[in-house]
Coordinates of C-alpha atoms in Angstrom, one line a residue:
M1 CA 19.3 -4.7 8.2
K2 CA 16.0 -4.5 6.2
T3 CA 14.1 -7.5 5.8
T4 CA 11.4 -8.7 3.3
S5 CA 9.2 -9.5 5.9
L6 CA 5.5 -8.0 5.3
Y7 CA 5.0 -4.4 4.9
L8 CA 2.6 -2.1 3.6
A9 CA 2.3 1.7 2.2
A10 CA -0.9 2.8 0.2
I11 CA 0.3 5.6 -1.9
M12 CA -2.0 7.4 -4.2
I13 CA -0.5 8.4 -7.4
P14 CA -0.3 12.1 -7.7
G15 CA -2.8 13.9 -10.2
L16 CA -2.0 14.0 -13.7
A17 CA -0.7 17.5 -14.8
I18 CA -1.1 18.8 -18.6
A19 CA 1.4 17.3 -21.0
L20 CA 3.3 19.2 -23.8
Q21 CA 2.4 18.6 -27.9
S22 CA 3.2 15.9 -29.4
V23 CA 7.2 15.8 -30.0
G24 CA 8.5 13.3 -32.0
C25 CA 11.7 11.5 -30.2
S26 CA 10.8 10.0 -32.8
S27 CA 9.9 10.2 -36.3
A28 CA 13.2 8.1 -37.0
G29 CA 12.8 6.2 -33.8
D30 CA 13.9 6.5 -30.5
R31 CA 17.2 4.3 -30.4
P32 CA 20.7 6.3 -30.6
A33 CA 22.8 5.6 -33.6
E34 CA 24.8 2.7 -32.5
A35 CA 27.8 4.9 -33.0
D36 CA 27.0 6.8 -30.3
A37 CA 26.0 4.0 -28.2
P38 CA 28.5 2.3 -25.4
D39 CA 28.9 -1.6 -25.2
E40 CA 26.8 -2.1 -22.7
E41 CA 23.3 0.0 -24.6
R42 CA 21.1 -2.7 -25.1
T43 CA 20.0 -0.2 -28.2
G44 CA 20.4 -2.5 -31.5
A45 CA 21.0 -1.0 -34.7
A46 CA 20.9 2.4 -35.8
V47 CA 17.6 3.7 -37.0
G48 CA 17.0 5.2 -40.4
A49 CA 13.8 7.5 -41.6
L50 CA 10.6 6.1 -40.6
E51 CA 9.8 4.5 -43.8
D52 CA 13.4 2.1 -42.8
C53 CA 12.5 1.4 -39.4
Q54 CA 12.4 -1.9 -38.6
P55 CA 10.6 -2.4 -35.3
C56 CA 12.5 -3.9 -32.3
P57 CA 12.0 -7.8 -32.0
G58 CA 10.5 -9.5 -28.9
A59 CA 8.4 -6.3 -28.2
Q60 CA 5.7 -6.8 -26.0
A61 CA 2.0 -5.9 -26.8
C62 CA 1.2 -2.4 -27.5
G63 CA 0.1 -0.6 -23.9
T64 CA 1.8 -3.1 -21.8
I65 CA 3.8 -2.1 -18.9
M66 CA 7.2 -2.9 -19.4
A67 CA 8.8 -1.1 -16.5
W68 CA 8.2 1.6 -13.5
I69 CA 10.1 5.0 -12.4
D70 CA 8.8 5.7 -9.1
D71 CA 4.8 5.9 -9.6
Q72 CA 4.9 6.4 -13.7
P73 CA 5.1 2.9 -16.1
A74 CA 6.8 2.8 -19.3
K75 CA 4.6 1.3 -21.8
S76 CA 5.3 -0.3 -24.8
N77 CA 5.2 0.3 -28.3
G78 CA 4.3 -3.1 -29.3
N79 CA 4.7 -3.7 -33.1
Q80 CA 6.1 -0.1 -33.4
Q81 CA 8.4 -0.3 -30.4
C82 CA 11.9 1.4 -31.5
C83 CA 9.7 3.6 -34.4
G84 CA 8.5 6.9 -34.6
T85 CA 4.6 5.8 -35.2
P86 CA 2.0 5.1 -32.4
C87 CA 1.1 1.6 -32.4
D88 CA -2.5 2.4 -31.2
G89 CA -2.8 5.3 -33.6
V90 CA -2.9 7.9 -30.7
K91 CA -0.9 11.3 -31.8
G92 CA -1.1 14.6 -29.7
D93 CA -2.5 13.5 -26.4
T94 CA -2.0 14.9 -23.2
Y95 CA 1.7 13.9 -23.2
G96 CA 2.8 13.1 -26.6
D97 CA 2.4 10.4 -29.2
H98 CA 1.7 6.9 -27.9
W99 CA 4.3 5.8 -26.5
Q100 CA 7.2 7.6 -27.9
C101 CA 10.3 8.6 -25.5
V102 CA 9.2 12.0 -24.8
E103 CA 6.0 11.0 -23.8
L104 CA 7.1 9.6 -20.8
A105 CA 10.1 11.9 -19.9
Q106 CA 7.2 15.0 -20.1
R107 CA 4.6 12.7 -18.1
Y108 CA 7.3 11.8 -15.4
F109 CA 8.9 15.6 -15.1
A110 CA 5.2 17.0 -15.5
K111 CA 3.7 14.9 -12.6
K112 CA 6.6 14.6 -10.2
F113 CA 8.3 17.9 -10.4
E114 CA 5.3 20.4 -11.8
T115 CA 7.2 21.5 -14.6
A116 CA 5.7 23.4 -17.3
D117 CA 2.9 21.8 -19.7
K118 CA 4.8 22.1 -23.0
W119 CA 8.8 21.8 -24.1
P120 CA 9.0 24.0 -27.4
V121 CA 10.5 21.2 -29.5
G122 CA 10.1 19.1 -32.2
A123 CA 12.6 16.2 -31.2
A124 CA 13.9 14.7 -28.4
R125 CA 17.7 15.9 -28.8
E126 CA 16.1 19.6 -29.2
M127 CA 15.2 19.3 -25.3
C128 CA 18.6 20.1 -24.2
D129 CA 18.4 23.4 -26.2
H130 CA 14.9 24.5 -24.8
A131 CA 14.1 23.5 -21.5
V132 CA 11.3 24.7 -19.5
A133 CA 11.0 26.8 -16.1
G134 CA 12.0 24.7 -13.3
T135 CA 14.7 22.7 -15.1
R136 CA 18.2 23.2 -15.5
V137 CA 20.5 21.5 -18.6
H138 CA 24.1 20.0 -17.6
W139 CA 25.7 19.7 -21.1
K140 CA 28.1 17.1 -21.7
G141 CA 31.6 17.7 -20.0
D142 CA 30.4 20.3 -17.2
G143 CA 31.3 18.1 -14.4
Y144 CA 27.8 17.3 -13.6
T145 CA 27.2 14.0 -11.5
P146 CA 23.6 12.9 -12.7
V147 CA 20.9 11.9 -9.8
H148 CA 17.7 9.7 -9.4
G149 CA 14.9 11.4 -12.1
D150 CA 17.1 13.3 -14.1
L151 CA 16.4 13.1 -18.2
I152 CA 19.3 12.0 -20.1
V153 CA 19.1 13.1 -23.6
L154 CA 21.4 11.3 -26.3
D155 CA 22.2 12.2 -29.5
G156 CA 21.5 9.6 -32.7
G157 CA 19.6 9.7 -35.8
A158 CA 17.8 12.8 -36.4
Y159 CA 15.6 13.0 -33.5
G160 CA 17.8 11.7 -30.7
H161 CA 16.2 9.9 -27.8
V162 CA 15.4 10.4 -23.8
A163 CA 15.3 8.3 -20.8
V164 CA 14.5 8.9 -17.1
V165 CA 17.4 8.6 -14.9
N166 CA 16.8 5.5 -11.9
T167 CA 20.3 4.7 -10.7
V168 CA 23.9 5.9 -11.1
S169 CA 26.9 3.6 -11.2
G170 CA 30.4 4.8 -12.1
G171 CA 30.5 6.1 -15.7
T172 CA 27.0 4.6 -16.4
V173 CA 23.4 5.4 -15.6
D174 CA 20.7 2.7 -15.5
V175 CA 17.4 4.0 -17.1
V176 CA 13.5 3.6 -17.7
E177 CA 12.6 4.7 -20.9
Q178 CA 9.8 4.1 -24.1
N179 CA 10.1 3.2 -27.8
S180 CA 13.6 1.7 -27.0
S181 CA 14.4 -1.6 -25.4
V182 CA 11.6 -4.3 -25.2
D183 CA 11.7 -4.3 -21.2
G184 CA 11.8 -0.7 -20.5
T185 CA 15.1 -0.5 -19.5
N186 CA 18.7 0.0 -20.7
T187 CA 22.3 1.3 -19.5
Y188 CA 24.1 4.4 -21.1
S189 CA 27.5 5.8 -20.7
I190 CA 27.5 9.3 -19.2
S191 CA 30.2 10.3 -21.4
K192 CA 27.7 9.7 -24.5
A193 CA 25.1 12.0 -23.1
R194 CA 24.3 15.4 -25.0
C195 CA 23.3 16.4 -21.8
F196 CA 21.6 16.0 -18.4
I197 CA 18.3 18.0 -17.5
H198 CA 17.6 18.1 -13.4
A199 CA 14.0 19.5 -12.0
D200 CA 14.5 22.2 -9.7
K201 CA 12.2 20.2 -7.2
N202 CA 14.1 17.3 -7.8
T203 CA 15.4 17.2 -4.0
G204 CA 16.9 13.6 -4.3
G205 CA 20.6 15.5 -4.8
G206 CA 22.6 17.4 -8.0
G207 CA 21.4 20.1 -9.4
G208 CA 24.3 22.6 -8.2
G209 CA 27.0 23.4 -10.4
G210 CA 29.8 20.8 -11.7
G211 CA 30.0 17.9 -9.8
G212 CA 27.2 17.9 -8.3
G213 CA 26.3 15.0 -5.6
G214 CA 25.6 11.8 -6.1
G215 CA 21.8 11.1 -5.1
A216 CA 20.2 8.5 -3.6
S217 CA 22.2 4.8 -3.6
C218 CA 21.5 1.5 -1.8
A219 CA 25.2 0.4 -2.3
T220 CA 25.8 -0.5 1.3
L221 CA 22.3 -1.7 2.2
Q222 CA 20.4 -4.9 2.8
N223 CA 17.6 -5.9 0.4
G224 CA 14.4 -3.9 1.8
Y225 CA 12.5 -0.9 1.9
Y226 CA 13.9 2.6 3.5
C227 CA 12.8 6.1 3.9
G228 CA 15.2 8.6 1.7
N229 CA 16.6 9.7 5.2
D230 CA 17.4 6.2 6.5
R231 CA 20.9 5.9 4.8
V232 CA 19.4 6.0 1.5
N233 CA 20.7 9.9 1.0
G234 CA 17.5 10.4 -1.0
D235 CA 14.3 12.3 -0.6
P236 CA 13.0 11.8 3.0
N237 CA 9.4 11.6 2.0
T238 CA 10.1 9.0 -0.9
L239 CA 10.3 5.2 0.0
Y240 CA 13.2 3.2 -1.9
Q241 CA 13.2 -0.5 -2.9
C242 CA 16.9 -1.7 -2.4
S243 CA 17.9 -4.8 -4.1
G244 CA 21.3 -6.3 -5.0
G245 CA 22.4 -2.8 -3.9
A246 CA 20.9 -0.9 -6.5
I247 CA 17.7 1.3 -6.3
A248 CA 15.0 -1.2 -7.8
S249 CA 12.1 1.5 -7.7
S250 CA 10.9 3.9 -5.2
A251 CA 7.7 5.7 -4.7
P252 CA 6.7 9.3 -3.1
C253 CA 5.0 9.3 0.4
P254 CA 2.3 12.1 0.5
G255 CA 2.1 11.6 4.0
G256 CA 5.7 11.4 5.0
C257 CA 8.1 8.5 5.1
Q258 CA 8.3 6.7 8.3
V259 CA 11.6 4.9 9.8
M260 CA 11.2 1.4 11.6
P261 CA 13.4 -0.3 13.7
S262 CA 16.6 -1.8 12.1
G263 CA 15.0 -5.4 10.8
T264 CA 11.9 -3.8 9.9
N265 CA 11.3 -2.2 6.2
D266 CA 10.6 1.3 6.5
L267 CA 6.8 2.7 5.1
C268 CA 5.0 5.5 4.6
T269 CA 3.0 7.1 6.5
P270 CA -1.0 6.9 6.1
V271 CA -2.4 10.6 4.8
P272 CA -5.8 10.7 7.0
Q273 CA -8.5 11.9 5.1
R274 CA -11.6 13.7 6.0
C275 CA -14.9 12.6 5.7
P276 CA -14.1 10.0 2.6
C277 CA -16.7 8.4 0.4
H278 CA -15.6 4.6 0.6
T279 CA -18.0 3.3 -1.3
A280 CA -20.3 4.8 -4.1
V281 CA -23.6 2.7 -4.7
N282 CA -26.5 4.5 -6.4
N283 CA -25.2 7.6 -6.0
A284 CA -24.8 7.2 -2.3
C285 CA -21.8 7.4 0.0
N286 CA -20.8 4.3 2.0
Y287 CA -19.1 5.5 5.5
A288 CA -17.0 3.5 7.7
S289 CA -18.5 4.1 10.9
M290 CA -21.4 6.1 12.6
A291 CA -18.5 8.1 14.2
E292 CA -17.4 9.4 10.9
R293 CA -21.2 9.8 9.4
T294 CA -21.8 12.2 12.5
A295 CA -18.6 14.1 11.9
C296 CA -19.5 14.5 8.3
G297 CA -22.9 15.9 9.4
V298 CA -25.0 13.1 7.7
P299 CA -28.1 12.0 9.2
S300 CA -28.7 8.4 11.2
G301 CA -31.4 7.6 8.4
G302 CA -32.1 4.6 11.3
C303 CA -28.7 3.0 11.5
T304 CA -27.9 2.6 15.2
S305 CA -24.4 0.8 14.9
D306 CA -21.1 0.7 13.4
Q307 CA -22.0 -2.7 11.7
D308 CA -24.9 -1.1 10.0
W309 CA -22.8 1.4 8.5
I310 CA -20.2 -1.1 7.3
D311 CA -23.4 -3.6 6.1
G312 CA -25.1 -0.7 4.7
Y313 CA -25.1 2.3 2.8
Y314 CA -26.4 5.8 2.8
A315 CA -29.3 6.4 0.4
Q316 CA -30.9 9.3 -0.7
A317 CA -33.6 9.2 1.6
A318 CA -31.1 8.4 4.5
V319 CA -32.4 5.2 4.9
C320 CA -29.7 2.3 5.9
S321 CA -30.5 -0.4 4.0
S322 CA -28.6 -3.6 2.6
R323 CA -26.0 -2.7 0.4
P324 CA -25.8 -4.3 -3.0
P325 CA -22.5 -6.6 -3.8
A326 CA -19.8 -4.0 -5.2
P327 CA -18.1 -5.3 -8.6
A328 CA -14.7 -7.1 -8.9
R329 CA -12.1 -4.7 -9.9
V330 CA -8.8 -5.9 -11.5
G331 CA -5.3 -5.8 -10.1
V332 CA -1.8 -6.6 -10.8
F333 CA 1.2 -7.9 -8.2
R334 CA 4.7 -8.4 -8.5
D335 CA 7.6 -8.7 -5.9
G336 CA 5.5 -7.5 -2.9
V337 CA 4.1 -4.7 -4.8
W338 CA -0.1 -4.4 -5.9
L339 CA -1.6 -1.8 -8.4
L340 CA -5.5 -1.6 -7.8
D341 CA -7.6 -0.3 -10.5
V342 CA -9.9 1.0 -7.6
N343 CA -12.6 2.5 -9.9
G344 CA -12.8 -0.1 -12.7
E345 CA -11.6 2.6 -15.4
G346 CA -8.0 1.0 -15.9
Y347 CA -4.5 2.7 -15.2
E348 CA -5.3 6.2 -13.9
T349 CA -4.9 8.7 -11.2
S350 CA -7.2 7.4 -8.8
D351 CA -5.3 3.9 -8.8
R352 CA -4.0 2.8 -5.4
Q353 CA -0.4 1.0 -5.2
V354 CA -0.1 -0.7 -2.0
W355 CA 3.0 -3.1 -0.5
W356 CA 2.1 -6.2 1.1
G357 CA 4.3 -9.1 0.8
A358 CA 8.0 -10.0 -0.9
P359 CA 9.1 -11.5 -3.7
G360 CA 8.2 -14.8 -4.2
D361 CA 5.1 -14.6 -2.3
I362 CA 1.7 -15.8 -3.6
P363 CA -1.2 -12.8 -3.7
V364 CA -4.3 -13.9 -2.1
V365 CA -7.4 -11.9 -1.9
G366 CA -10.3 -12.2 0.4
S367 CA -12.7 -10.4 2.9
W368 CA -11.2 -11.5 5.9
E369 CA -13.7 -9.6 8.5
G370 CA -17.3 -10.4 6.3
S371 CA -17.4 -6.8 5.5
G372 CA -17.9 -7.7 1.7
Q373 CA -14.7 -5.2 0.8
A374 CA -11.7 -7.2 -0.6
H375 CA -8.5 -7.1 1.7
L376 CA -4.9 -8.4 0.9
G377 CA -2.6 -11.5 1.6
V378 CA -0.2 -13.4 0.8
A379 CA 1.1 -17.7 0.8
R380 CA 4.4 -18.1 1.7
V381 CA 6.2 -21.1 1.4
E382 CA 8.9 -21.1 4.4
S383 CA 12.2 -23.1 5.1
N384 CA 10.4 -25.8 6.8
G385 CA 8.1 -26.6 3.7
M386 CA 5.2 -25.1 5.1
M387 CA 2.9 -22.5 3.8
Y388 CA 2.1 -19.8 6.0
W389 CA -0.8 -17.2 5.1
H390 CA -0.1 -13.5 6.1
L391 CA -3.7 -11.8 5.8
D392 CA -4.4 -7.9 6.2
V393 CA -7.8 -8.6 7.9
N394 CA -8.9 -5.1 8.1
G395 CA -6.9 -3.1 5.1
N396 CA -5.5 -0.9 7.6
G397 CA -1.7 -2.4 6.7
P398 CA 0.3 -3.7 9.7
D399 CA -1.4 -3.6 13.2
G400 CA -2.7 -5.6 15.5
A401 CA -5.5 -7.1 13.6
D402 CA -3.7 -9.0 11.1
R403 CA -3.5 -12.5 11.2
T404 CA -1.0 -15.3 10.3
L405 CA -1.7 -18.9 10.0
Q406 CA -0.4 -22.1 8.4
F407 CA -2.4 -23.9 6.3
G408 CA -0.8 -26.3 3.2
L409 CA 2.4 -27.2 2.3
R410 CA 5.3 -26.7 -0.5
G411 CA 3.5 -27.3 -4.1
D412 CA 0.1 -26.5 -3.0
I413 CA -2.0 -23.8 -4.7
P414 CA -3.5 -21.5 -2.3
V415 CA -7.1 -21.2 -2.8
V416 CA -9.6 -18.1 -1.1
G417 CA -13.7 -18.6 -1.0
D418 CA -16.6 -18.4 1.3
W419 CA -17.1 -22.2 2.1
T420 CA -20.0 -21.7 4.5
G421 CA -21.9 -18.9 3.1
S422 CA -21.2 -16.7 6.1
G423 CA -19.9 -13.8 4.3
Q424 CA -16.3 -14.4 5.3
S425 CA -13.5 -15.9 3.3
R426 CA -11.7 -18.7 4.4
V427 CA -8.4 -20.2 3.3
G428 CA -7.7 -23.3 1.2
V429 CA -5.5 -25.2 -1.0
F430 CA -5.3 -27.4 -4.2
R431 CA -3.3 -30.1 -4.3
R432 CA -3.1 -32.2 -7.8
G433 CA -6.9 -32.2 -7.9
M434 CA -7.7 -32.5 -4.0
W435 CA -9.1 -29.4 -2.2
V436 CA -8.6 -28.8 1.5
L437 CA -10.5 -26.3 2.7
D438 CA -10.6 -24.6 6.4
T439 CA -14.3 -24.3 7.1
N440 CA -14.0 -22.7 10.3
G441 CA -11.3 -20.5 10.1
N442 CA -9.0 -21.9 13.0
G443 CA -6.2 -23.2 10.0
Y444 CA -5.5 -26.9 9.5
D445 CA -7.6 -28.8 12.2
A446 CA -9.9 -32.5 11.9
S447 CA -13.0 -30.2 11.1
D448 CA -11.7 -29.1 7.7
K449 CA -13.4 -30.3 4.6
V450 CA -11.2 -32.6 1.9
T451 CA -13.0 -32.7 -1.6
W452 CA -12.0 -33.8 -5.0
W453 CA -12.1 -31.4 -8.2
G454 CA -10.1 -31.8 -11.4
A455 CA -6.8 -33.3 -11.9
P456 CA -2.9 -32.9 -11.6
G457 CA -1.9 -29.7 -14.0
D458 CA -5.3 -28.6 -13.5
M459 CA -5.6 -24.7 -12.3
P460 CA -8.2 -24.1 -9.5
V461 CA -10.6 -21.4 -9.7
V462 CA -13.5 -20.5 -7.1
G463 CA -16.4 -18.5 -7.1
S464 CA -20.1 -18.4 -6.4
W465 CA -21.0 -19.8 -9.8
D466 CA -24.8 -19.4 -9.2
G467 CA -24.9 -16.0 -7.0
S468 CA -25.7 -17.6 -3.8
G469 CA -22.8 -16.1 -1.8
R470 CA -21.5 -19.2 -1.2
S471 CA -18.1 -20.3 -3.1
Y472 CA -18.0 -23.3 -5.4
L473 CA -15.1 -25.1 -6.9
G474 CA -13.9 -25.1 -10.6
V475 CA -10.5 -25.9 -12.4
A476 CA -9.0 -24.5 -15.6
R477 CA -7.2 -27.0 -18.1
V478 CA -5.2 -26.9 -21.1
E479 CA -6.4 -29.6 -23.3
S480 CA -4.1 -31.2 -26.1
N481 CA -5.6 -28.7 -28.5
D482 CA -4.1 -25.5 -26.3
M483 CA -7.5 -24.3 -25.6
L484 CA -8.3 -23.8 -22.1
F485 CA -11.3 -25.7 -20.7
W486 CA -13.3 -25.0 -17.7
Y487 CA -15.0 -27.2 -15.6
L488 CA -17.1 -25.7 -12.8
D489 CA -19.1 -27.6 -10.0
M490 CA -22.0 -25.1 -10.3
N491 CA -23.7 -26.2 -7.3
G492 CA -21.2 -27.6 -5.0
N493 CA -22.7 -31.2 -4.8
G494 CA -20.0 -32.6 -7.1
L495 CA -20.2 -34.1 -10.4
D496 CA -23.9 -33.7 -11.8
A497 CA -26.1 -32.5 -14.6
A498 CA -25.9 -28.7 -13.3
D499 CA -22.2 -28.5 -13.8
R500 CA -20.9 -26.4 -16.9
M501 CA -18.0 -27.4 -19.4
F502 CA -16.7 -24.6 -22.0
P503 CA -13.3 -23.2 -23.6
L504 CA -12.3 -19.6 -23.0
G505 CA -8.9 -18.7 -23.4
A506 CA -5.5 -20.7 -24.5
R507 CA -2.3 -22.3 -23.3
G508 CA -0.4 -19.8 -21.5
D509 CA -3.4 -17.5 -20.1
I510 CA -3.7 -17.3 -16.3
P511 CA -7.5 -18.0 -15.3
V512 CA -9.4 -14.7 -13.8
V513 CA -12.8 -14.9 -11.4
G514 CA -14.8 -12.1 -10.4
D515 CA -18.2 -10.5 -9.9
W516 CA -17.6 -8.3 -13.1
T517 CA -21.3 -6.2 -12.7
G518 CA -21.9 -6.5 -9.3
T519 CA -24.6 -9.0 -9.5
G520 CA -23.3 -11.2 -7.0
R521 CA -22.5 -13.9 -9.8
T522 CA -19.1 -14.8 -10.0
H523 CA -17.6 -15.3 -14.0
V524 CA -14.6 -16.1 -15.6
G525 CA -11.9 -14.6 -17.6
V526 CA -8.1 -15.0 -18.7
F527 CA -5.0 -12.5 -18.0
R528 CA -2.4 -12.4 -20.8
A529 CA 0.6 -10.3 -20.5
G530 CA -1.6 -7.3 -19.6
A531 CA -4.8 -7.8 -21.3
W532 CA -7.7 -9.1 -19.8
Y533 CA -10.6 -11.0 -21.4
L534 CA -13.7 -11.4 -19.2
D535 CA -16.7 -13.4 -19.7
V536 CA -19.1 -10.4 -18.5
N537 CA -22.4 -12.1 -18.4
G538 CA -21.6 -15.7 -17.7
S539 CA -22.3 -16.5 -21.9
G540 CA -18.5 -18.2 -21.8
G541 CA -17.4 -15.6 -24.6
V542 CA -15.3 -12.2 -24.3
E543 CA -17.5 -9.3 -23.5
R544 CA -15.1 -7.0 -22.2
T545 CA -11.2 -6.6 -22.8
V546 CA -9.3 -4.4 -20.2
W547 CA -5.5 -3.6 -20.8
Y548 CA -4.0 -3.6 -17.1
G549 CA 0.0 -4.8 -16.0
G550 CA 1.9 -6.6 -18.3
A551 CA 4.1 -9.8 -18.7
G552 CA 5.6 -11.1 -15.3
Y553 CA 2.7 -9.9 -13.0
T554 CA 0.4 -12.1 -11.2
P555 CA -3.5 -11.2 -12.0
V556 CA -5.6 -10.5 -8.9
T557 CA -9.3 -9.4 -8.4
G558 CA -11.4 -7.7 -5.7
A559 CA -13.8 -5.2 -4.5
W560 CA -11.0 -2.9 -3.8

């Protein structure tokens, strides 16, 4: 049995491929006509011409990630969901109009199976008639059994609809889609498909004549993560998440997938890199160790130890000098999966997807070893009511350096900060206005600091508000006018004239903090269903808006 204990697999999302021309899946809307839809389809009413289209009620904000299929997100078309108009007005983008059904289908096939750039079609339903090289069309009634990663093309309206098959169960397929359902998922009857399109490079099964293989399946497996060759009957170089007897998600393993002993989640094998540039600072490349620097042919520049290189950076004059703080980047966490914006450019191919934790865990981030680089962790309340912290101390995934400690109780809110100014992050908890801080890193003992800041119902925040490097306390509180007010202890002295209070955000927002500009000073922001509203310069206003994640995700920040 695979358990949902800690696991980690770092996966770099494959490079973008060029996509096809704008294909209106679309102009009459993506939803198949109700007459063509089985009872279990959540498709809503038939869609008429564009000018008559009624957007699906309850759609998420434009561009919000609704669901994932392998490493590709399905995004909401916002106030134009289920219609042919891009919510953000972007037409003819790399993979088609935003965020139409064909845009996801073409993007998924191009990136996962390296199919040709363009499908010579003008509507989704025509993909059956004009499939590109490297794909095979299986028409309705030929006996073919679809597999994970196939495209299902449906009739309905003037343009039809296309979605990506996630799982197959009996006579239905569960899919991930754009511009139809408001959560990016749906269930269609196999008998209602106009055709299925299978990629030659899809090794998960199928692709043969009628009655092809059944593909990957979790039907007999416990919840957890499995390589494709570990009883899943899938791609051996893909890691599958099994939940409730079905495949909840999957992700490719560029370095191969490692089958672990029974009772432990499988994981992706890390891909070794040659001479990586770990951190770019002022056009300089930071290396992880003296040995790595030497292997890459970089002169010593006066550095005499590995710690010099961890604490410093290689400048143009080959001098080892103090490294300025790296700016905080955004990220999201859900059910043990982390997606991290490593370069601050929003969602793109260089982002990092990591598994660490399990559903129900609370994500925490800190520089556990004091290097200045943020590493991951989770806080988990066990059956005994105690809160346990599981920390990836060196950022290398599960290894002997990882640490588990008990600190806190059920109902506490975990907090992380550099309580002493040592450069090393420590843990703590917030309990209805009381803070208990592990000042020496030993877990709970008599030397821990207990202080009060805030009240029951407040949301705790921690930051170096004055740029000193030492963490101070704060809370965000929803007042009676539904505005979110911040109360910050600016100098760590408790209540005094230096403290700061200001409004930013509203009821329902999640407070976030970070050193957004790399100055060493922490500023605030809020996360609202995938939209990040950031106070970049400490003015108390919003100077930057970032889209990353979506409703149901927990925001995280750190110098990744």
